[in-house]
Amino acid sequence: MTLPLEEYRRKRDFGQTPEPNGTAQPTATTPTDFPRFVIQEHHARRLHWDFRLERDGVLKSWAVPKGVPLERGVRRLAVQVEDHPLSYIDFQGTIPTGNYGAGLVEIWDSGHYGVVHYDDRKITLAMLGGKMRGGYELIHTDQQNWLLFKISDDTEQPQS
Ligand code: MN
């Protein structure tokens, strides 16, 4: 077992990067019972989208090389990466050259989500974002790799 956020902190020099160091945990409650999510478009060495879910006091995080699918029938690789601090949910900015993940980070979508099912092999979610809306599933395939796809549209109930 590693300490929460240990890997996140180990990879970064907070004297160099504008990213949050994660020591300040927000305690304010959100105006809704639903947890938050964010998708950050990250112009790193390779462009990818970082999909992050507020859960267990951290942001569970996946790097999605081709971005999250907005329609059914498209499966996208999502590579799980280290948990990020909750304060990262608002982060936008440029990580300077020479630092881990150097490049521009912009928020691509955000909102809340509902959990239909959540375990180490399968996650089923009802997404309530601006762009990412409806039922989605993450299926663990091997190692850090998951497959992310849409299973139902906005008005339908996702099946667990
Ligand atoms: Mn990234």
mmCIF file of C-alpha atoms and ligand atoms in Angstrom:
data_model
loop_
_atom_site.group_PDB
_atom_site.id
_atom_site.type_symbol
_atom_site.label_atom_id
_atom_site.label_comp_id
_atom_site.label_asym_id
_atom_site.label_seq_id
_atom_site.Cartn_x
_atom_site.Cartn_y
_atom_site.Cartn_z
ATOM 1 C CA MET A 1 0.000 0.000 0.000
ATOM 2 C CA THR A 2 1.226 3.459 -0.815
ATOM 3 C CA LEU A 3 0.057 6.590 0.924
ATOM 4 C CA PRO A 4 -2.697 8.481 -0.852
ATOM 5 C CA LEU A 5 -1.264 10.822 -3.496
ATOM 6 C CA GLU A 6 2.324 9.676 -2.806
ATOM 7 C CA GLU A 7 2.907 8.817 -6.477
ATOM 8 C CA TYR A 8 1.315 12.101 -7.551
ATOM 9 C CA ARG A 9 3.692 14.102 -5.336
ATOM 10 C CA ARG A 10 6.780 12.037 -6.143
ATOM 11 C CA LYS A 11 6.450 12.808 -9.859
ATOM 12 C CA ARG A 12 6.233 16.577 -9.430
ATOM 13 C CA ASP A 13 8.381 19.494 -8.250
ATOM 14 C CA PHE A 14 5.912 21.983 -6.783
ATOM 15 C CA GLY A 15 8.500 24.740 -6.948
ATOM 16 C CA GLN A 16 8.372 24.336 -10.726
ATOM 17 C CA THR A 17 4.845 23.337 -11.719
ATOM 18 C CA PRO A 18 1.683 25.389 -11.118
ATOM 19 C CA GLU A 19 -0.263 22.179 -10.389
ATOM 20 C CA PRO A 20 -1.797 21.887 -6.871
ATOM 21 C CA ASN A 21 0.334 20.063 -4.300
ATOM 22 C CA GLY A 22 -2.759 18.469 -2.816
ATOM 23 C CA THR A 23 -2.083 19.361 0.819
ATOM 24 C CA ALA A 24 -5.190 21.520 1.103
ATOM 25 C CA GLN A 25 -8.244 19.267 1.039
ATOM 26 C CA PRO A 26 -11.456 21.152 0.411
ATOM 27 C CA THR A 27 -13.968 20.512 3.164
ATOM 28 C CA ALA A 28 -16.910 22.446 1.787
ATOM 29 C CA THR A 29 -19.783 20.294 0.648
ATOM 30 C CA THR A 30 -20.925 20.512 -2.927
ATOM 31 C CA PRO A 31 -24.416 21.817 -3.639
ATOM 32 C CA THR A 32 -25.462 18.365 -4.805
ATOM 33 C CA ASP A 33 -25.015 14.867 -3.422
ATOM 34 C CA PHE A 34 -23.512 13.702 -6.688
ATOM 35 C CA PRO A 35 -19.703 13.550 -6.907
ATOM 36 C CA ARG A 36 -17.903 15.673 -9.483
ATOM 37 C CA PHE A 37 -15.850 14.765 -12.513
ATOM 38 C CA VAL A 38 -13.585 16.620 -14.896
ATOM 39 C CA ILE A 39 -12.026 15.943 -18.272
ATOM 40 C CA GLN A 40 -8.838 17.908 -18.937
ATOM 41 C CA GLU A 41 -7.427 18.226 -22.431
ATOM 42 C CA HIS A 42 -3.704 17.850 -21.926
ATOM 43 C CA HIS A 43 -1.290 18.949 -24.619
ATOM 44 C CA ALA A 44 1.603 16.905 -23.302
ATOM 45 C CA ARG A 45 4.205 15.207 -25.487
ATOM 46 C CA ARG A 46 1.225 13.264 -26.756
ATOM 47 C CA LEU A 47 -2.185 14.906 -26.701
ATOM 48 C CA HIS A 48 -4.619 13.064 -24.448
ATOM 49 C CA TRP A 49 -7.659 13.714 -22.280
ATOM 50 C CA ASP A 50 -7.493 13.096 -18.524
ATOM 51 C CA PHE A 51 -10.753 11.711 -17.138
ATOM 52 C CA ARG A 52 -11.007 12.190 -13.360
ATOM 53 C CA LEU A 53 -13.709 11.080 -10.916
ATOM 54 C CA GLU A 54 -14.103 12.435 -7.400
ATOM 55 C CA ARG A 55 -14.084 9.340 -5.179
ATOM 56 C CA ASP A 56 -12.675 8.312 -1.769
ATOM 57 C CA GLY A 57 -11.228 11.779 -1.164
ATOM 58 C CA VAL A 58 -9.109 11.821 -4.333
ATOM 59 C CA LEU A 59 -9.562 12.045 -8.080
ATOM 60 C CA LYS A 60 -9.468 8.594 -9.655
ATOM 61 C CA SER A 61 -7.758 9.257 -12.988
ATOM 62 C CA TRP A 62 -7.418 7.802 -16.465
ATOM 63 C CA ALA A 63 -5.554 9.118 -19.505
ATOM 64 C CA VAL A 64 -7.675 8.665 -22.630
ATOM 65 C CA PRO A 65 -5.458 9.037 -25.745
ATOM 66 C CA LYS A 66 -8.346 9.556 -28.183
ATOM 67 C CA GLY A 67 -10.754 11.279 -25.816
ATOM 68 C CA VAL A 68 -13.998 10.056 -24.289
ATOM 69 C CA PRO A 69 -16.582 8.734 -26.752
ATOM 70 C CA LEU A 70 -19.699 10.863 -27.129
ATOM 71 C CA GLU A 71 -21.704 8.251 -28.982
ATOM 72 C CA ARG A 72 -22.429 4.578 -28.550
ATOM 73 C CA GLY A 73 -20.450 1.975 -30.450
ATOM 74 C CA VAL A 74 -17.045 3.603 -29.885
ATOM 75 C CA ARG A 75 -14.611 1.986 -27.440
ATOM 76 C CA ARG A 76 -11.696 4.026 -26.200
ATOM 77 C CA LEU A 77 -8.599 2.922 -24.331
ATOM 78 C CA ALA A 78 -8.362 4.570 -20.891
ATOM 79 C CA VAL A 79 -5.081 4.077 -19.042
ATOM 80 C CA GLN A 80 -5.400 4.396 -15.270
ATOM 81 C CA VAL A 81 -2.847 6.768 -13.787
ATOM 82 C CA GLU A 82 -2.049 7.888 -10.242
ATOM 83 C CA ASP A 83 -4.779 9.373 -8.056
ATOM 84 C CA HIS A 84 -4.768 13.165 -8.127
ATOM 85 C CA PRO A 85 -5.742 15.566 -5.294
ATOM 86 C CA LEU A 86 -9.320 16.872 -5.309
ATOM 87 C CA SER A 87 -8.075 20.399 -5.905
ATOM 88 C CA TYR A 88 -6.812 19.271 -9.315
ATOM 89 C CA ILE A 89 -10.426 19.301 -10.512
ATOM 90 C CA ASP A 90 -10.171 23.056 -11.195
ATOM 91 C CA PHE A 91 -6.649 23.037 -12.578
ATOM 92 C CA GLN A 92 -5.926 24.680 -15.901
ATOM 93 C CA GLY A 93 -2.590 26.079 -16.939
ATOM 94 C CA THR A 94 0.763 25.304 -18.443
ATOM 95 C CA ILE A 95 3.089 22.790 -16.830
ATOM 96 C CA PRO A 96 6.566 24.135 -17.678
ATOM 97 C CA THR A 97 8.985 22.350 -19.970
ATOM 98 C CA GLY A 98 11.128 19.806 -18.147
ATOM 99 C CA ASN A 99 8.391 18.883 -15.655
ATOM 100 C CA TYR A 100 6.249 15.765 -15.537
ATOM 101 C CA GLY A 101 3.397 16.162 -18.042
ATOM 102 C CA ALA A 102 4.781 19.421 -19.436
ATOM 103 C CA GLY A 103 2.286 21.255 -21.629
ATOM 104 C CA LEU A 104 -1.044 23.050 -21.633
ATOM 105 C CA VAL A 105 -3.942 21.695 -19.553
ATOM 106 C CA GLU A 106 -7.459 22.953 -20.292
ATOM 107 C CA ILE A 107 -10.796 21.819 -18.872
ATOM 108 C CA TRP A 108 -12.707 20.130 -21.681
ATOM 109 C CA ASP A 109 -15.786 19.103 -19.695
ATOM 110 C CA SER A 110 -16.947 18.904 -16.102
ATOM 111 C CA GLY A 111 -20.050 18.098 -14.088
ATOM 112 C CA HIS A 112 -21.430 15.505 -11.722
ATOM 113 C CA TYR A 113 -21.983 11.775 -12.031
ATOM 114 C CA GLY A 114 -23.923 8.980 -10.397
ATOM 115 C CA VAL A 115 -22.481 5.552 -9.606
ATOM 116 C CA VAL A 116 -24.435 2.549 -10.832
ATOM 117 C CA HIS A 117 -21.642 0.037 -10.144
ATOM 118 C CA TYR A 118 -18.002 0.457 -9.042
ATOM 119 C CA ASP A 119 -15.405 -2.230 -8.493
ATOM 120 C CA ASP A 120 -11.889 -3.150 -9.672
ATOM 121 C CA ARG A 121 -13.151 -4.746 -12.874
ATOM 122 C CA LYS A 122 -16.148 -2.739 -13.938
ATOM 123 C CA ILE A 123 -17.430 0.779 -13.377
ATOM 124 C CA THR A 124 -20.864 1.887 -14.561
ATOM 125 C CA LEU A 125 -21.699 5.570 -14.343
ATOM 126 C CA ALA A 126 -24.453 8.027 -15.193
ATOM 127 C CA MET A 127 -22.619 11.100 -16.461
ATOM 128 C CA LEU A 128 -24.139 14.544 -15.998
ATOM 129 C CA GLY A 129 -21.638 16.739 -17.774
ATOM 130 C CA GLY A 130 -21.902 19.363 -20.451
ATOM 131 C CA LYS A 131 -20.564 17.051 -23.177
ATOM 132 C CA MET A 132 -20.256 13.676 -21.476
ATOM 133 C CA ARG A 133 -23.830 12.720 -20.691
ATOM 134 C CA GLY A 134 -25.624 9.412 -20.297
ATOM 135 C CA GLY A 135 -24.579 5.927 -19.238
ATOM 136 C CA TYR A 136 -20.924 4.952 -19.505
ATOM 137 C CA GLU A 137 -18.932 1.857 -18.682
ATOM 138 C CA LEU A 138 -15.265 1.302 -17.878
ATOM 139 C CA ILE A 139 -14.099 -2.310 -18.186
ATOM 140 C CA HIS A 140 -10.719 -3.319 -16.781
ATOM 141 C CA THR A 141 -8.804 -5.363 -19.352
ATOM 142 C CA ASP A 142 -5.227 -5.777 -18.065
ATOM 143 C CA GLN A 143 -2.676 -3.916 -15.958
ATOM 144 C CA GLN A 144 -3.531 -0.201 -16.115
ATOM 145 C CA ASN A 145 -5.736 -0.567 -19.178
ATOM 146 C CA TRP A 146 -9.467 -0.068 -19.244
ATOM 147 C CA LEU A 147 -11.976 0.297 -22.078
ATOM 148 C CA LEU A 148 -14.345 3.255 -21.901
ATOM 149 C CA PHE A 149 -17.589 3.355 -23.841
ATOM 150 C CA LYS A 150 -21.046 4.815 -23.811
ATOM 151 C CA ILE A 151 -23.876 2.413 -23.042
ATOM 152 C CA SER A 152 -26.979 4.605 -23.039
ATOM 153 C CA ASP A 153 -28.109 8.064 -23.978
ATOM 154 C CA ASP A 154 -29.150 10.854 -21.689
ATOM 155 C CA THR A 155 -32.738 9.857 -21.204
ATOM 156 C CA GLU A 156 -32.148 6.137 -20.648
ATOM 157 C CA GLN A 157 -31.294 4.397 -17.385
ATOM 158 C CA PRO A 158 -27.904 2.615 -17.447
ATOM 159 C CA GLN A 159 -28.060 -1.109 -16.668
ATOM 160 C CA SER A 160 -25.539 -2.421 -14.135
HETATM 161 MN MN MN B 1 -2.326 14.084 -18.502
#
